[in-house]
Short mmCIF file of C-alpha atoms in Angstrom, two decimals:
data_model
loop_
_atom_site.label_atom_id
_atom_site.label_comp_id
_atom_site.label_asym_id
_atom_site.label_seq_id
_atom_site.Cartn_x
_atom_site.Cartn_y
_atom_site.Cartn_z
CA MET M 167 -7.44 -30.62 10.30
CA GLN M 168 -8.25 -27.17 9.48
CA ASP M 169 -9.80 -26.11 12.35
CA GLY M 170 -6.81 -27.12 14.29
CA ALA M 171 -4.59 -25.30 11.84
CA ILE M 172 -6.55 -22.05 12.38
CA PHE M 173 -6.75 -22.72 16.27
CA GLY M 174 -2.56 -23.10 15.92
CA ARG M 175 -2.18 -19.97 13.76
CA ARG M 176 -4.35 -17.73 16.47
CA HIS M 177 -2.31 -18.71 19.23
CA VAL M 178 1.03 -18.15 17.42
CA LEU M 179 -0.09 -14.73 16.61
CA ALA M 180 -1.46 -13.99 19.83
CA LEU M 181 1.85 -15.17 21.44
CA GLY M 182 3.79 -13.28 18.95
CA ALA M 183 1.83 -10.01 19.71
CA GLY M 184 2.53 -10.58 23.52
CA LEU M 185 6.13 -10.67 23.21
CA ALA M 186 6.20 -7.89 20.95
CA ALA M 187 4.50 -5.77 23.58
CA THR M 188 6.69 -6.97 26.09
CA ALA M 189 9.83 -6.35 24.24
CA ALA M 190 8.50 -2.82 23.78
CA GLY M 191 7.70 -2.18 27.26
CA LEU M 192 11.20 -3.13 28.24
CA ALA M 193 12.88 -1.04 25.71
CA ALA M 194 11.10 1.91 27.23
CA THR M 195 11.61 1.11 30.75
CA PRO M 196 15.03 2.83 31.83
CA LEU M 197 17.66 0.70 33.58
CA VAL M 198 17.11 2.16 37.04
CA GLY M 199 20.30 2.73 39.06
CA ARG M 200 22.73 1.89 36.37
CA THR M 201 26.10 3.56 36.79
CA PRO M 202 28.44 4.91 33.83
CA ALA M 203 30.75 2.38 32.82
CA THR M 204 33.71 4.82 32.91
CA ARG M 205 34.44 8.00 34.69
CA THR M 206 36.85 10.99 33.36
CA VAL M 207 38.93 13.22 35.12
CA THR M 208 40.86 16.51 34.14
CA ARG M 209 43.70 18.35 35.58
CA GLY M 210 46.42 20.73 34.99
CA ALA M 211 50.28 20.20 35.23
CA PHE M 212 53.44 21.20 33.42
CA GLY M 213 51.86 24.29 31.96
CA THR M 214 49.06 21.71 30.07
CA THR M 215 46.49 19.57 30.86
CA TRP M 216 46.16 15.99 31.43
CA SER M 217 43.01 13.65 31.62
CA ALA M 218 42.37 10.01 32.54
CA THR M 219 39.40 7.89 31.61
CA LEU M 220 39.22 5.02 33.86
CA PRO M 221 36.46 2.06 34.77
CA ASP M 222 33.99 3.06 37.16
CA GLY M 223 35.29 0.67 40.15
CA VAL M 224 38.59 2.93 40.32
CA ASP M 225 38.94 5.10 43.15
CA LEU M 226 39.38 8.62 41.40
CA ALA M 227 39.66 10.23 44.52
CA VAL M 228 42.82 8.21 45.77
CA PHE M 229 44.12 8.05 42.12
CA VAL M 230 44.05 12.05 41.81
CA GLN M 231 45.70 12.70 45.06
CA ALA M 232 48.34 10.23 44.08
CA ALA M 233 48.70 11.77 40.64
CA ASP M 234 48.99 15.39 41.63
CA ALA M 235 51.63 14.51 44.25
CA MET M 236 53.52 12.72 41.54
CA LEU M 237 53.59 15.28 38.93
CA ALA M 238 54.60 17.92 41.50
CA ASP M 239 57.52 15.92 42.21
CA LEU M 240 58.26 15.57 38.66
CA ASP M 241 58.05 19.26 37.87
CA ALA M 242 60.21 19.89 40.78
CA ALA M 243 62.78 17.68 39.17
CA LEU M 244 62.30 18.35 35.33
CA SER M 245 60.97 21.72 34.84
CA PRO M 246 63.81 23.82 33.41
CA TRP M 247 61.27 26.80 33.81
CA ARG M 248 61.70 26.64 37.54
CA PRO M 249 64.99 28.06 38.73
CA ASP M 250 64.85 25.69 42.06
CA SER M 251 64.26 22.46 39.91
CA GLY M 252 66.77 19.60 39.94
CA VAL M 253 67.53 20.29 36.18
CA SER M 254 68.08 23.73 36.55
CA VAL M 255 70.63 23.45 39.55
CA PHE M 256 72.39 20.98 37.56
CA ASN M 257 72.42 23.16 34.49
CA ARG M 258 74.38 26.08 36.58
CA ALA M 259 76.50 23.44 38.29
CA GLY M 260 80.17 23.14 37.16
CA ARG M 261 81.82 19.93 35.71
CA GLY M 262 81.60 16.63 37.56
CA GLY M 263 79.12 14.37 38.98
CA HIS M 264 76.07 15.51 40.59
CA ALA M 265 73.41 13.48 42.80
CA GLN M 266 69.97 13.42 41.16
CA GLY M 267 66.55 11.86 41.96
CA ARG M 268 65.16 8.84 40.47
CA ASP M 269 62.97 10.56 37.66
CA LEU M 270 65.76 12.92 36.69
CA LEU M 271 68.13 10.03 36.18
CA ALA M 272 65.55 7.83 34.48
CA VAL M 273 64.83 10.83 31.92
CA ALA M 274 68.58 11.51 31.32
CA ARG M 275 69.41 7.80 30.77
CA ARG M 276 66.68 7.33 28.37
CA SER M 277 67.27 10.78 26.58
CA LEU M 278 70.99 9.62 25.97
CA GLY M 279 69.83 6.35 24.93
CA ILE M 280 67.82 7.98 22.14
CA ALA M 281 70.52 10.48 21.21
CA ALA M 282 72.87 7.55 20.81
CA GLU M 283 70.45 5.33 18.80
CA SER M 284 69.53 8.55 16.62
CA GLY M 285 73.06 9.54 16.06
CA GLY M 286 72.54 12.82 17.79
CA HIS M 287 69.58 14.08 15.85
CA PHE M 288 67.86 13.71 19.11
CA ASP M 289 70.07 15.91 21.34
CA PRO M 290 69.04 16.34 24.98
CA THR M 291 72.02 19.09 25.48
CA VAL M 292 69.96 21.55 22.74
CA GLY M 293 68.33 23.86 25.37
CA PRO M 294 70.55 27.25 25.37
CA LEU M 295 70.52 26.73 21.37
CA VAL M 296 66.65 26.95 21.68
CA ALA M 297 66.76 29.44 24.00
CA ARG M 298 68.70 31.84 21.41
CA TYR M 299 65.85 31.38 19.15
CA GLY M 300 63.14 32.42 21.71
CA PHE M 301 61.69 28.77 22.45
CA GLY M 302 63.01 27.83 25.78
CA PRO M 303 64.14 29.02 29.12
CA ILE M 304 67.62 27.24 29.32
CA GLU M 305 69.83 30.26 28.93
CA THR M 306 72.76 28.77 31.14
CA GLY M 307 75.24 26.76 29.05
CA ALA M 308 77.11 26.78 25.75
CA PRO M 309 74.91 27.23 22.56
CA ARG M 310 77.19 24.73 20.77
CA THR M 311 75.41 21.21 21.77
CA ASP M 312 77.04 17.99 22.27
CA TRP M 313 75.07 15.32 24.11
CA ARG M 314 78.31 13.01 24.66
CA HIS M 315 79.19 15.66 27.39
CA LEU M 316 76.70 13.90 29.53
CA ALA M 317 76.39 10.75 31.18
CA VAL M 318 74.50 8.79 33.94
CA GLU M 319 76.92 7.08 36.45
CA GLY M 320 75.49 5.31 39.28
CA LYS M 321 73.07 8.08 41.07
CA ALA M 322 74.55 10.96 39.61
CA LEU M 323 74.08 13.00 36.30
CA VAL M 324 77.62 13.79 34.88
CA LYS M 325 78.81 16.72 32.78
CA THR M 326 82.31 16.43 31.41
CA ASN M 327 82.13 20.08 30.03
CA ALA M 328 80.78 22.98 32.55
CA GLY M 329 79.21 24.51 29.80
CA THR M 330 76.95 21.53 29.26
CA SER M 331 73.25 21.57 30.10
CA PHE M 332 70.61 19.25 30.26
CA ASP M 333 67.12 19.83 28.37
CA PRO M 334 64.54 16.90 29.51
CA CYS M 335 61.85 18.75 27.35
CA GLY M 336 61.84 16.35 24.58
CA ILE M 337 60.58 13.29 26.52
CA ALA M 338 59.72 14.77 29.95
CA LYS M 339 55.93 14.66 29.19
CA GLY M 340 56.01 11.43 27.86
CA HIS M 341 57.70 9.97 31.10
CA ALA M 342 55.12 11.78 32.97
CA LEU M 343 52.29 10.11 31.06
CA ASP M 344 53.64 6.69 31.36
CA ARG M 345 54.29 7.37 35.10
CA LEU M 346 50.39 8.41 35.17
CA ALA M 347 49.24 5.14 33.50
CA ALA M 348 51.52 2.87 35.70
CA LEU M 349 49.89 4.91 38.96
CA ALA M 350 46.28 4.29 37.42
CA GLN M 351 47.09 0.66 36.94
CA ASP M 352 48.33 0.35 40.59
CA THR M 353 45.14 1.99 41.58
CA GLY M 354 43.45 -0.88 40.36
CA ALA M 355 42.54 0.08 36.59
CA GLN M 356 42.75 -2.99 34.44
CA ALA M 357 41.76 -0.81 31.59
CA GLY M 358 42.20 2.93 31.00
CA PHE M 359 42.94 5.76 28.56
CA VAL M 360 45.30 8.90 29.84
CA GLU M 361 46.05 11.74 27.80
CA PHE M 362 48.64 14.38 28.75
CA GLY M 363 49.01 17.45 26.63
CA GLY M 364 48.08 15.52 23.29
CA GLU M 365 49.90 12.50 23.96
CA VAL M 366 48.08 9.40 24.92
CA VAL M 367 48.28 6.17 26.46
CA ALA M 368 45.73 3.13 26.43
CA TRP M 369 45.52 -0.46 27.67
CA GLY M 370 42.83 -2.91 28.53
CA HIS M 371 39.30 -3.15 27.11
CA HIS M 372 36.59 -0.87 27.34
CA PRO M 373 34.15 -1.96 30.18
CA ASP M 374 31.19 -1.81 27.67
#
């Protein structure tokens, strides 16, 4: 009985030592060929930077090419710093309806919705007033603002007062961020983290 017990303990101790050595060896062995769970790309747009951290399986080259083209289109529509942009052309135009592209109309529609919900505390016609204090480029238009002089009707942005201008800067970057996240998902990212000039959006679960 005693010999059997000693024999059993020796086997247990030997087995335990062997398992410990094996575990130590596995821990010290690098995982050959393991790829990172995510990859990050950083680019510039709208006078700032944006970055996207996406799962490794997403084709970043395809995503970046599409993102650069999309952001160039948004800049051409929404940048009040560009005299040839859609919003700058609208701001110089007279009273009435002026046909616009999808993104400018989407941003205008949401801006006016927020203006109504906030009782005018968010005012997308504030550009000329901001410029008078040296903080913005929209010098065309009346410094006295009233978002109720703007409306979206069909495919046109309408001004009922010739001096009214539209300033998309309050939400343009957020709109671009939403578009980037949607594009990443369309490219196959079931999870991701996108940052644009300090604003962020995230979805799904980290691959690890």
